[in-house]
PDB file of C-alpha atoms and ligand atoms in Angstrom:
ATOM      1  CA  MET A   1      11.979  -4.262 -68.826  1.00 50.00           C
ATOM      2  CA  THR A   2      12.263  -6.541 -66.069  1.00 58.00           C
ATOM      3  CA  GLU A   3      16.143  -6.794 -66.912  1.00 65.00           C
ATOM      4  CA  THR A   4      17.136  -7.909 -63.357  1.00 86.00           C
ATOM      5  CA  ILE A   5      15.447 -11.087 -63.877  1.00 94.00           C
ATOM      6  CA  SER A   6      17.633 -14.163 -64.061  1.00 96.00           C
ATOM      7  CA  PRO A   7      18.196 -15.785 -67.046  1.00 97.00           C
ATOM      8  CA  ARG A   8      17.145 -19.019 -65.515  1.00 97.00           C
ATOM      9  CA  ASP A   9      13.837 -17.627 -64.263  1.00 97.00           C
ATOM     10  CA  ARG A  10      13.102 -16.507 -67.841  1.00 98.00           C
ATOM     11  CA  LEU A  11      12.253 -20.045 -69.703  1.00 98.00           C
ATOM     12  CA  ILE A  12       8.635 -20.866 -68.635  1.00 98.00           C
ATOM     13  CA  VAL A  13       8.369 -24.596 -69.256  1.00 98.00           C
ATOM     14  CA  ALA A  14       4.501 -25.676 -70.685  1.00 98.00           C
ATOM     15  CA  LEU A  15       3.882 -28.546 -68.908  1.00 98.00           C
ATOM     16  CA  ASP A  16       1.922 -30.402 -71.676  1.00 96.00           C
ATOM     17  CA  LEU A  17       1.337 -33.740 -70.911  1.00 94.00           C
ATOM     18  CA  PRO A  18      -1.273 -36.133 -70.474  1.00 92.00           C
ATOM     19  CA  GLY A  19      -1.892 -36.899 -66.167  1.00 94.00           C
ATOM     20  CA  ALA A  20      -0.220 -36.152 -63.036  1.00 95.00           C
ATOM     21  CA  ALA A  21       2.347 -39.089 -63.492  1.00 96.00           C
ATOM     22  CA  GLU A  22       4.031 -37.496 -66.284  1.00 96.00           C
ATOM     23  CA  ALA A  23       3.590 -33.899 -65.022  1.00 97.00           C
ATOM     24  CA  ARG A  24       5.454 -34.943 -61.857  1.00 97.00           C
ATOM     25  CA  GLU A  25       8.276 -36.972 -63.641  1.00 97.00           C
ATOM     26  CA  MET A  26       8.915 -33.798 -65.636  1.00 98.00           C
ATOM     27  CA  ILE A  27       9.166 -31.495 -63.562  1.00 98.00           C
ATOM     28  CA  ALA A  28      11.581 -33.577 -60.939  1.00 97.00           C
ATOM     29  CA  ALA A  29      13.626 -34.499 -64.198  1.00 98.00           C
ATOM     30  CA  LEU A  30      14.304 -31.267 -64.940  1.00 98.00           C
ATOM     31  CA  GLY A  31      15.071 -30.580 -61.137  1.00 97.00           C
ATOM     32  CA  ASP A  32      16.729 -27.289 -60.614  1.00 97.00           C
ATOM     33  CA  SER A  33      16.736 -25.880 -64.640  1.00 98.00           C
ATOM     34  CA  ALA A  34      13.123 -25.049 -64.521  1.00 98.00           C
ATOM     35  CA  SER A  35      11.788 -23.147 -62.068  1.00 98.00           C
ATOM     36  CA  PHE A  36       8.829 -21.807 -63.923  1.00 98.00           C
ATOM     37  CA  TYR A  37       5.854 -23.948 -65.417  1.00 98.00           C
ATOM     38  CA  LYS A  38       3.047 -23.146 -67.392  1.00 98.00           C
ATOM     39  CA  ILE A  39      -0.080 -25.270 -66.470  1.00 98.00           C
ATOM     40  CA  GLY A  40      -2.158 -25.401 -70.196  1.00 96.00           C
ATOM     41  CA  MET A  41      -5.912 -26.957 -70.217  1.00 95.00           C
ATOM     42  CA  GLU A  42      -4.308 -30.765 -71.221  1.00 93.00           C
ATOM     43  CA  LEU A  43      -2.589 -31.060 -67.878  1.00 96.00           C
ATOM     44  CA  ALA A  44      -5.566 -29.153 -65.740  1.00 96.00           C
ATOM     45  CA  TYR A  45      -8.698 -31.179 -67.822  1.00 95.00           C
ATOM     46  CA  SER A  46      -7.208 -33.969 -66.855  1.00 93.00           C
ATOM     47  CA  GLY A  47      -8.471 -32.812 -63.881  1.00 92.00           C
ATOM     48  CA  ALA A  48      -4.215 -33.030 -62.089  1.00 94.00           C
ATOM     49  CA  GLY A  49      -3.667 -29.443 -63.776  1.00 94.00           C
ATOM     50  CA  LEU A  50      -4.461 -27.637 -60.328  1.00 95.00           C
ATOM     51  CA  ASP A  51      -3.698 -29.165 -57.628  1.00 96.00           C
ATOM     52  CA  ILE A  52       0.048 -29.615 -59.244  1.00 97.00           C
ATOM     53  CA  ALA A  53      -0.295 -25.859 -59.737  1.00 97.00           C
ATOM     54  CA  ARG A  54      -0.614 -25.861 -55.954  1.00 96.00           C
ATOM     55  CA  GLU A  55       2.652 -28.177 -55.038  1.00 96.00           C
ATOM     56  CA  LEU A  56       4.392 -26.225 -57.390  1.00 97.00           C
ATOM     57  CA  ALA A  57       3.882 -22.391 -55.619  1.00 95.00           C
ATOM     58  CA  ALA A  58       3.987 -24.169 -52.360  1.00 95.00           C
ATOM     59  CA  SER A  59       7.326 -25.891 -53.175  1.00 96.00           C
ATOM     60  CA  GLY A  60       8.795 -21.868 -54.529  1.00 96.00           C
ATOM     61  CA  LYS A  61       8.080 -22.916 -58.172  1.00 97.00           C
ATOM     62  CA  LYS A  62       6.296 -20.181 -60.302  1.00 97.00           C
ATOM     63  CA  VAL A  63       3.130 -20.874 -62.601  1.00 98.00           C
ATOM     64  CA  PHE A  64       1.298 -19.643 -64.963  1.00 98.00           C
ATOM     65  CA  ILE A  65      -1.654 -20.279 -65.357  1.00 98.00           C
ATOM     66  CA  ASP A  66      -2.812 -21.069 -69.364  1.00 97.00           C
ATOM     67  CA  LEU A  67      -6.101 -21.679 -69.242  1.00 97.00           C
ATOM     68  CA  LYS A  68      -6.999 -18.594 -72.135  1.00 97.00           C
ATOM     69  CA  LEU A  69     -10.309 -16.955 -70.174  1.00 98.00           C
ATOM     70  CA  HIS A  70     -13.156 -15.798 -72.418  1.00 97.00           C
ATOM     71  CA  ASP A  71     -16.235 -15.852 -71.791  1.00 97.00           C
ATOM     72  CA  ILE A  72     -19.830 -13.377 -70.219  1.00 98.00           C
ATOM     73  CA  PRO A  73     -18.098 -10.872 -67.864  1.00 98.00           C
ATOM     74  CA  ASN A  74     -19.342 -11.895 -64.241  1.00 98.00           C
ATOM     75  CA  THR A  75     -18.024 -16.060 -65.137  1.00 98.00           C
ATOM     76  CA  VAL A  76     -15.040 -14.417 -66.307  1.00 98.00           C
ATOM     77  CA  GLU A  77     -13.944 -12.330 -63.051  1.00 98.00           C
ATOM     78  CA  ARG A  78     -15.233 -15.393 -60.197  1.00 97.00           C
ATOM     79  CA  ALA A  79     -12.665 -17.909 -62.086  1.00 97.00           C
ATOM     80  CA  THR A  80     -10.185 -14.732 -62.278  1.00 97.00           C
ATOM     81  CA  ARG A  81     -10.476 -14.498 -58.461  1.00 96.00           C
ATOM     82  CA  GLN A  82     -10.591 -18.333 -58.097  1.00 94.00           C
ATOM     83  CA  LEU A  83      -6.910 -18.677 -60.917  1.00 94.00           C
ATOM     84  CA  ALA A  84      -5.691 -15.790 -57.555  1.00 94.00           C
ATOM     85  CA  THR A  85      -5.917 -18.364 -55.252  1.00 94.00           C
ATOM     86  CA  LEU A  86      -3.628 -20.669 -56.246  1.00 93.00           C
ATOM     87  CA  GLY A  87      -0.980 -19.044 -56.394  1.00 93.00           C
ATOM     88  CA  ALA A  88       0.234 -18.850 -59.157  1.00 95.00           C
ATOM     89  CA  THR A  89       2.481 -15.564 -61.349  1.00 96.00           C
ATOM     90  CA  PHE A  90       0.017 -15.557 -63.910  1.00 98.00           C
ATOM     91  CA  ALA A  91      -2.546 -16.049 -66.302  1.00 98.00           C
ATOM     92  CA  THR A  92      -3.721 -15.433 -69.633  1.00 98.00           C
ATOM     93  CA  VAL A  93      -7.099 -14.398 -70.548  1.00 98.00           C
ATOM     94  CA  HIS A  94      -7.850 -13.406 -74.915  1.00 97.00           C
ATOM     95  CA  ALA A  95      -7.415  -9.464 -75.350  1.00 96.00           C
ATOM     96  CA  TYR A  96     -10.868  -8.771 -75.230  1.00 96.00           C
ATOM     97  CA  PRO A  97     -12.159  -5.783 -74.072  1.00 97.00           C
ATOM     98  CA  GLN A  98     -15.340  -7.510 -71.362  1.00 97.00           C
ATOM     99  CA  THR A  99     -13.196 -10.185 -70.772  1.00 98.00           C
ATOM    100  CA  MET A 100      -9.554  -8.431 -69.779  1.00 98.00           C
ATOM    101  CA  ALA A 101     -11.557  -5.936 -67.796  1.00 98.00           C
ATOM    102  CA  ALA A 102     -13.411  -8.981 -65.457  1.00 98.00           C
ATOM    103  CA  ALA A 103     -10.116 -10.820 -65.077  1.00 98.00           C
ATOM    104  CA  LYS A 104      -8.669  -7.167 -64.028  1.00 97.00           C
ATOM    105  CA  ARG A 105     -11.777  -6.594 -60.893  1.00 97.00           C
ATOM    106  CA  GLY A 106     -11.600 -10.138 -60.843  1.00 97.00           C
ATOM    107  CA  ALA A 107      -7.456  -9.942 -60.013  1.00 97.00           C
ATOM    108  CA  THR A 108      -7.633  -7.057 -58.210  1.00 95.00           C
ATOM    109  CA  GLY A 109      -5.978  -7.568 -54.367  1.00 94.00           C
ATOM    110  CA  SER A 110      -4.005 -10.441 -54.879  1.00 95.00           C
ATOM    111  CA  GLY A 111      -0.779 -11.073 -56.917  1.00 94.00           C
ATOM    112  CA  LEU A 112      -1.741 -12.194 -59.832  1.00 97.00           C
ATOM    113  CA  LYS A 113      -0.809 -11.282 -63.331  1.00 98.00           C
ATOM    114  CA  LEU A 114      -2.423 -10.988 -65.779  1.00 98.00           C
ATOM    115  CA  LEU A 115      -1.711 -12.299 -69.272  1.00 98.00           C
ATOM    116  CA  ALA A 116      -3.419 -11.182 -72.819  1.00 98.00           C
ATOM    117  CA  VAL A 117      -3.339 -13.347 -75.744  1.00 95.00           C
ATOM    118  CA  THR A 118      -3.750 -11.261 -78.476  1.00 89.00           C
ATOM    119  CA  VAL A 119      -3.523 -13.932 -81.563  1.00 88.00           C
ATOM    120  CA  MET A 120      -2.458 -17.521 -81.920  1.00 85.00           C
ATOM    121  CA  THR A 121       0.976 -18.285 -83.140  1.00 76.00           C
ATOM    122  CA  SER A 122      -0.982 -20.855 -84.912  1.00 81.00           C
ATOM    123  CA  TYR A 123      -2.355 -18.634 -87.053  1.00 87.00           C
ATOM    124  CA  ASP A 124      -1.671 -16.583 -90.027  1.00 90.00           C
ATOM    125  CA  ASP A 125      -4.080 -14.186 -91.933  1.00 96.00           C
ATOM    126  CA  SER A 126      -5.153 -16.687 -94.207  1.00 97.00           C
ATOM    127  CA  ASP A 127      -6.515 -17.900 -91.096  1.00 96.00           C
ATOM    128  CA  LEU A 128      -7.802 -14.991 -89.498  1.00 96.00           C
ATOM    129  CA  THR A 129      -9.501 -14.459 -92.252  1.00 97.00           C
ATOM    130  CA  ALA A 130     -11.315 -17.827 -92.860  1.00 97.00           C
ATOM    131  CA  ALA A 131     -12.046 -16.621 -88.653  1.00 96.00           C
ATOM    132  CA  GLY A 132     -13.827 -14.007 -89.971  1.00 97.00           C
ATOM    133  CA  TYR A 133     -11.229 -11.401 -89.253  1.00 95.00           C
ATOM    134  CA  ALA A 134     -10.935  -7.327 -90.897  1.00 96.00           C
ATOM    135  CA  PHE A 135      -7.379  -7.869 -89.683  1.00 96.00           C
ATOM    136  CA  ASN A 136      -4.489  -9.151 -90.767  1.00 96.00           C
ATOM    137  CA  VAL A 137      -2.242 -10.385 -87.967  1.00 90.00           C
ATOM    138  CA  ARG A 138       0.223  -7.644 -87.451  1.00 89.00           C
ATOM    139  CA  ASP A 139      -3.103  -5.370 -87.761  1.00 93.00           C
ATOM    140  CA  LEU A 140      -5.126  -7.463 -85.312  1.00 94.00           C
ATOM    141  CA  ILE A 141      -2.329  -7.631 -82.541  1.00 91.00           C
ATOM    142  CA  ALA A 142      -1.393  -3.932 -82.245  1.00 92.00           C
ATOM    143  CA  ARG A 143      -5.019  -3.252 -81.900  1.00 95.00           C
ATOM    144  CA  ARG A 144      -5.527  -5.602 -79.099  1.00 95.00           C
ATOM    145  CA  ALA A 145      -2.724  -4.556 -77.421  1.00 94.00           C
ATOM    146  CA  ARG A 146      -3.049  -1.292 -77.590  1.00 95.00           C
ATOM    147  CA  GLN A 147      -6.285  -2.675 -75.636  1.00 97.00           C
ATOM    148  CA  ALA A 148      -5.056  -4.428 -72.786  1.00 97.00           C
ATOM    149  CA  GLN A 149      -2.577  -1.360 -72.391  1.00 95.00           C
ATOM    150  CA  ALA A 150      -5.918   0.370 -71.439  1.00 95.00           C
ATOM    151  CA  ALA A 151      -7.144  -2.374 -69.844  1.00 96.00           C
ATOM    152  CA  GLY A 152      -4.480  -2.097 -67.319  1.00 95.00           C
ATOM    153  CA  ILE A 153      -3.174  -5.456 -68.236  1.00 97.00           C
ATOM    154  CA  ASP A 154      -0.013  -6.733 -66.966  1.00 98.00           C
ATOM    155  CA  GLY A 155       1.590  -8.381 -69.946  1.00 98.00           C
ATOM    156  CA  LEU A 156       1.177 -10.122 -73.675  1.00 97.00           C
ATOM    157  CA  VAL A 157       1.439 -13.442 -75.094  1.00 94.00           C
ATOM    158  CA  MET A 158       2.970 -12.981 -78.775  1.00 89.00           C
ATOM    159  CA  SER A 159       4.678 -14.921 -81.020  1.00 86.00           C
ATOM    160  CA  PRO A 160       9.045 -13.391 -81.030  1.00 89.00           C
ATOM    161  CA  GLU A 161       8.500 -12.065 -84.296  1.00 87.00           C
ATOM    162  CA  GLU A 162       6.053  -8.844 -82.928  1.00 88.00           C
ATOM    163  CA  ALA A 163       8.319  -9.101 -79.785  1.00 91.00           C
ATOM    164  CA  GLU A 164      10.194  -6.147 -81.433  1.00 91.00           C
ATOM    165  CA  ALA A 165       7.950  -3.619 -82.282  1.00 91.00           C
ATOM    166  CA  MET A 166       5.248  -4.256 -79.644  1.00 91.00           C
ATOM    167  CA  ARG A 167       8.270  -3.346 -76.987  1.00 91.00           C
ATOM    168  CA  ALA A 168       8.808  -0.686 -78.506  1.00 91.00           C
ATOM    169  CA  SER A 169       5.340   0.247 -79.150  1.00 92.00           C
ATOM    170  CA  LEU A 170       4.274  -0.220 -75.203  1.00 92.00           C
ATOM    171  CA  GLY A 171       7.373   0.746 -73.570  1.00 90.00           C
ATOM    172  CA  PRO A 172       9.924  -0.746 -71.120  1.00 89.00           C
ATOM    173  CA  ASP A 173       6.992  -1.579 -68.698  1.00 93.00           C
ATOM    174  CA  MET A 174       4.781  -4.016 -70.164  1.00 95.00           C
ATOM    175  CA  ILE A 175       5.671  -7.694 -69.429  1.00 97.00           C
ATOM    176  CA  ILE A 176       6.167  -9.052 -73.450  1.00 96.00           C
ATOM    177  CA  VAL A 177       6.277 -13.386 -72.936  1.00 96.00           C
ATOM    178  CA  THR A 178       6.439 -15.656 -76.254  1.00 94.00           C
ATOM    179  CA  PRO A 179       5.572 -18.939 -77.158  1.00 92.00           C
ATOM    180  CA  GLY A 180       7.171 -20.215 -80.854  1.00 85.00           C
ATOM    181  CA  VAL A 181      10.139 -20.204 -79.764  1.00 91.00           C
ATOM    182  CA  ARG A 182      12.475 -23.572 -81.321  1.00 92.00           C
ATOM    183  CA  PRO A 183      15.875 -23.486 -80.378  1.00 89.00           C
ATOM    184  CA  ALA A 184      18.275 -23.895 -83.891  1.00 78.00           C
ATOM    185  CA  GLY A 185      17.345 -26.957 -85.702  1.00 73.00           C
ATOM    186  CA  ALA A 186      14.522 -27.872 -83.847  1.00 79.00           C
ATOM    187  CA  ASP A 187      10.961 -29.565 -85.335  1.00 80.00           C
ATOM    188  CA  ALA A 188       8.399 -26.625 -85.519  1.00 79.00           C
ATOM    189  CA  GLY A 189       5.196 -28.388 -85.129  1.00 81.00           C
ATOM    190  CA  ASP A 190       2.052 -26.937 -85.999  1.00 77.00           C
ATOM    191  CA  GLN A 191       3.663 -23.575 -84.302  1.00 71.00           C
ATOM    192  CA  LYS A 192       3.768 -21.169 -88.205  1.00 72.00           C
ATOM    193  CA  ARG A 193       5.746 -17.822 -86.665  1.00 68.00           C
ATOM    194  CA  VAL A 194       8.923 -19.595 -84.375  1.00 78.00           C
ATOM    195  CA  MET A 195      12.791 -17.724 -83.822  1.00 91.00           C
ATOM    196  CA  THR A 196      14.914 -19.185 -81.664  1.00 94.00           C
ATOM    197  CA  PRO A 197      15.506 -18.428 -77.722  1.00 95.00           C
ATOM    198  CA  THR A 198      18.553 -16.243 -78.808  1.00 96.00           C
ATOM    199  CA  LEU A 199      17.326 -14.208 -81.090  1.00 95.00           C
ATOM    200  CA  ALA A 200      13.669 -13.733 -79.186  1.00 95.00           C
ATOM    201  CA  ILE A 201      15.219 -12.475 -75.737  1.00 96.00           C
ATOM    202  CA  ALA A 202      17.289  -9.826 -78.491  1.00 94.00           C
ATOM    203  CA  ALA A 203      14.087  -8.906 -79.445  1.00 94.00           C
ATOM    204  CA  GLY A 204      12.343  -7.731 -76.595  1.00 93.00           C
ATOM    205  CA  ALA A 205      11.356 -10.754 -74.328  1.00 96.00           C
ATOM    206  CA  ASP A 206      11.190 -11.361 -71.233  1.00 97.00           C
ATOM    207  CA  TYR A 207      10.243 -14.738 -70.957  1.00 98.00           C
ATOM    208  CA  LEU A 208       9.968 -17.378 -73.260  1.00 98.00           C
ATOM    209  CA  VAL A 209       7.810 -20.435 -73.424  1.00 97.00           C
ATOM    210  CA  VAL A 210       8.588 -24.103 -74.825  1.00 96.00           C
ATOM    211  CA  GLY A 211       6.795 -27.132 -74.803  1.00 96.00           C
ATOM    212  CA  ARG A 212       8.022 -29.740 -77.273  1.00 95.00           C
ATOM    213  CA  PRO A 213      11.362 -28.858 -77.677  1.00 96.00           C
ATOM    214  CA  VAL A 214      12.268 -29.375 -74.034  1.00 97.00           C
ATOM    215  CA  THR A 215       9.588 -31.839 -73.020  1.00 97.00           C
ATOM    216  CA  GLU A 216       9.890 -34.275 -76.514  1.00 96.00           C
ATOM    217  CA  ALA A 217      13.660 -34.103 -75.785  1.00 96.00           C
ATOM    218  CA  ARG A 218      15.609 -37.094 -74.965  1.00 96.00           C
ATOM    219  CA  ASP A 219      17.167 -35.025 -71.913  1.00 97.00           C
ATOM    220  CA  PRO A 220      14.311 -33.027 -70.795  1.00 97.00           C
ATOM    221  CA  LYS A 221      17.270 -31.467 -68.363  1.00 98.00           C
ATOM    222  CA  ALA A 222      20.453 -30.974 -70.589  1.00 97.00           C
ATOM    223  CA  ALA A 223      17.716 -29.775 -73.187  1.00 97.00           C
ATOM    224  CA  ALA A 224      16.514 -26.664 -70.429  1.00 97.00           C
ATOM    225  CA  GLU A 225      20.041 -25.892 -70.046  1.00 97.00           C
ATOM    226  CA  SER A 226      20.563 -25.723 -73.673  1.00 96.00           C
ATOM    227  CA  ILE A 227      18.114 -22.809 -74.002  1.00 97.00           C
ATOM    228  CA  VAL A 228      19.199 -20.814 -70.802  1.00 97.00           C
ATOM    229  CA  GLY A 229      22.221 -20.611 -72.635  1.00 97.00           C
ATOM    230  CA  GLU A 230      20.635 -19.491 -75.755  1.00 96.00           C
ATOM    231  CA  ILE A 231      18.716 -17.153 -72.785  1.00 97.00           C
ATOM    232  CA  GLU A 232      22.060 -15.417 -71.305  1.00 96.00           C
ATOM    233  CA  SER A 233      23.099 -15.139 -75.155  1.00 96.00           C
ATOM    234  CA  GLY A 234      20.550 -13.179 -75.823  1.00 95.00           C
ATOM    235  CA  LEU A 235      20.249 -11.215 -72.951  1.00 95.00           C
ATOM    236  CA  ALA A 236      24.516 -10.100 -74.059  1.00 94.00           C
ATOM    237  CA  ILE A 237      23.002  -8.756 -77.344  1.00 93.00           C
ATOM    238  CA  ARG A 238      20.589  -6.959 -75.711  1.00 88.00           C
ATOM    239  CA  HIS A 239      23.231  -5.541 -73.328  1.00 84.00           C
ATOM    240  CA  LYS A 240      25.289  -4.414 -75.950  1.00 86.00           C
ATOM    241  CA  THR A 241      23.133  -2.788 -78.995  1.00 80.00           C
ATOM    242  CA  ASN A 242      21.022  -1.141 -76.429  1.00 64.00           C
ATOM    243  CA  ARG A 243      17.776  -1.950 -78.024  1.00 53.00           C
ATOM    244  CA  VAL A 244      15.999  -2.080 -75.135  1.00 50.00           C
ATOM    245  CA  ALA A 245      16.065  -0.338 -72.487  1.00 44.00           C
TER     246      ALA A 245
HETATM  247  O1  C5P B 301       5.294 -27.114 -77.250  1.00 66.65           O
HETATM  248  P1  C5P B 301       5.388 -25.240 -77.891  1.00 66.65           P
HETATM  249  O2  C5P B 301       7.038 -24.805 -77.437  1.00 66.65           O
HETATM  250  O3  C5P B 301       4.454 -24.954 -78.931  1.00 66.65           O
HETATM  251  O4  C5P B 301       4.965 -24.876 -76.747  1.00 66.65           O
HETATM  252  C1  C5P B 301       3.368 -23.478 -76.503  1.00 66.65           C
HETATM  253  C2  C5P B 301       3.172 -23.351 -75.566  1.00 66.65           C
HETATM  254  O5  C5P B 301       1.999 -22.087 -76.055  1.00 66.65           O
HETATM  255  C3  C5P B 301       1.799 -24.899 -76.064  1.00 66.65           C
HETATM  256  O6  C5P B 301       1.338 -24.687 -74.080  1.00 66.65           O
HETATM  257  C4  C5P B 301       0.851 -23.023 -76.554  1.00 66.65           C
HETATM  258  O7  C5P B 301      -0.274 -23.362 -75.625  1.00 66.65           O
HETATM  259  C5  C5P B 301       1.401 -21.864 -76.215  1.00 66.65           C
HETATM  260  N1  C5P B 301       1.160 -21.073 -76.696  1.00 66.65           N
HETATM  261  C6  C5P B 301       0.992 -20.389 -78.056  1.00 66.65           C
HETATM  262  N2  C5P B 301       0.549 -19.816 -78.997  1.00 66.65           N
HETATM  263  C7  C5P B 301      -0.127 -19.012 -78.387  1.00 66.65           C
HETATM  264  C8  C5P B 301      -0.377 -18.605 -76.532  1.00 66.65           C
HETATM  265  C9  C5P B 301       0.044 -19.630 -76.309  1.00 66.65           C
HETATM  266  O8  C5P B 301       1.836 -21.392 -78.124  1.00 66.65           O
HETATM  267  N3  C5P B 301      -0.740 -17.207 -78.460  1.00 66.65           N
END
């Protein structure tokens, strides 16, 4: 468990924006209110995302490259080796055993930490059935989490609803990162399993990924500050109830 991380450093702002101009504008608007950014497919595939990742890392911000790698092992290993050169702190892979083992090999000797994506937070049981899975969301997450731990993966991306049970079963060292976070009263959008920042942190999440509630806010800086305040409350609950070691 990562109890020494400051509340601000636990907020990861998802830069799900169309291009360099929008991303740089958002980074400037957030200023010191955000220290950790997630770059996903939209910004990466605009062509600007990886340059922005390098710039952010060089300016002292932390970067999470969320490209959810999944391919044949040789490709995943080599792609991960490239990501490790960007100065990123986190990168995601899908939690398939072959994929995780290959990414581990690619990250060897670098400071890059790997996070495995168990089940997308936009999926519920009926979506998994439609995709051909025999497991429900809970069982598939538990299975993939065990496989990630066995593969030596550093952390997991999961819905905040799963965080408490996962923390209990995986122990204190596995990093838990939760998207699907919505401040009270915010629009859930396409997320089906959401929780407030306070409750997600109280449940044992180490980091929260928040996109639209910050980037689509009229005042993104104020939105980020308010989420940092909610994270502080979550940590206070966690310490008071001693729910998480
Ligand atoms: O805008 P919103 O706060 O819903 O953004 C959530 C972010 O977290 C998006 O960038 C999405 O790709 C990512 N994510 C997710 N569910 C996962 C893994 C990643 O929503 N299981």
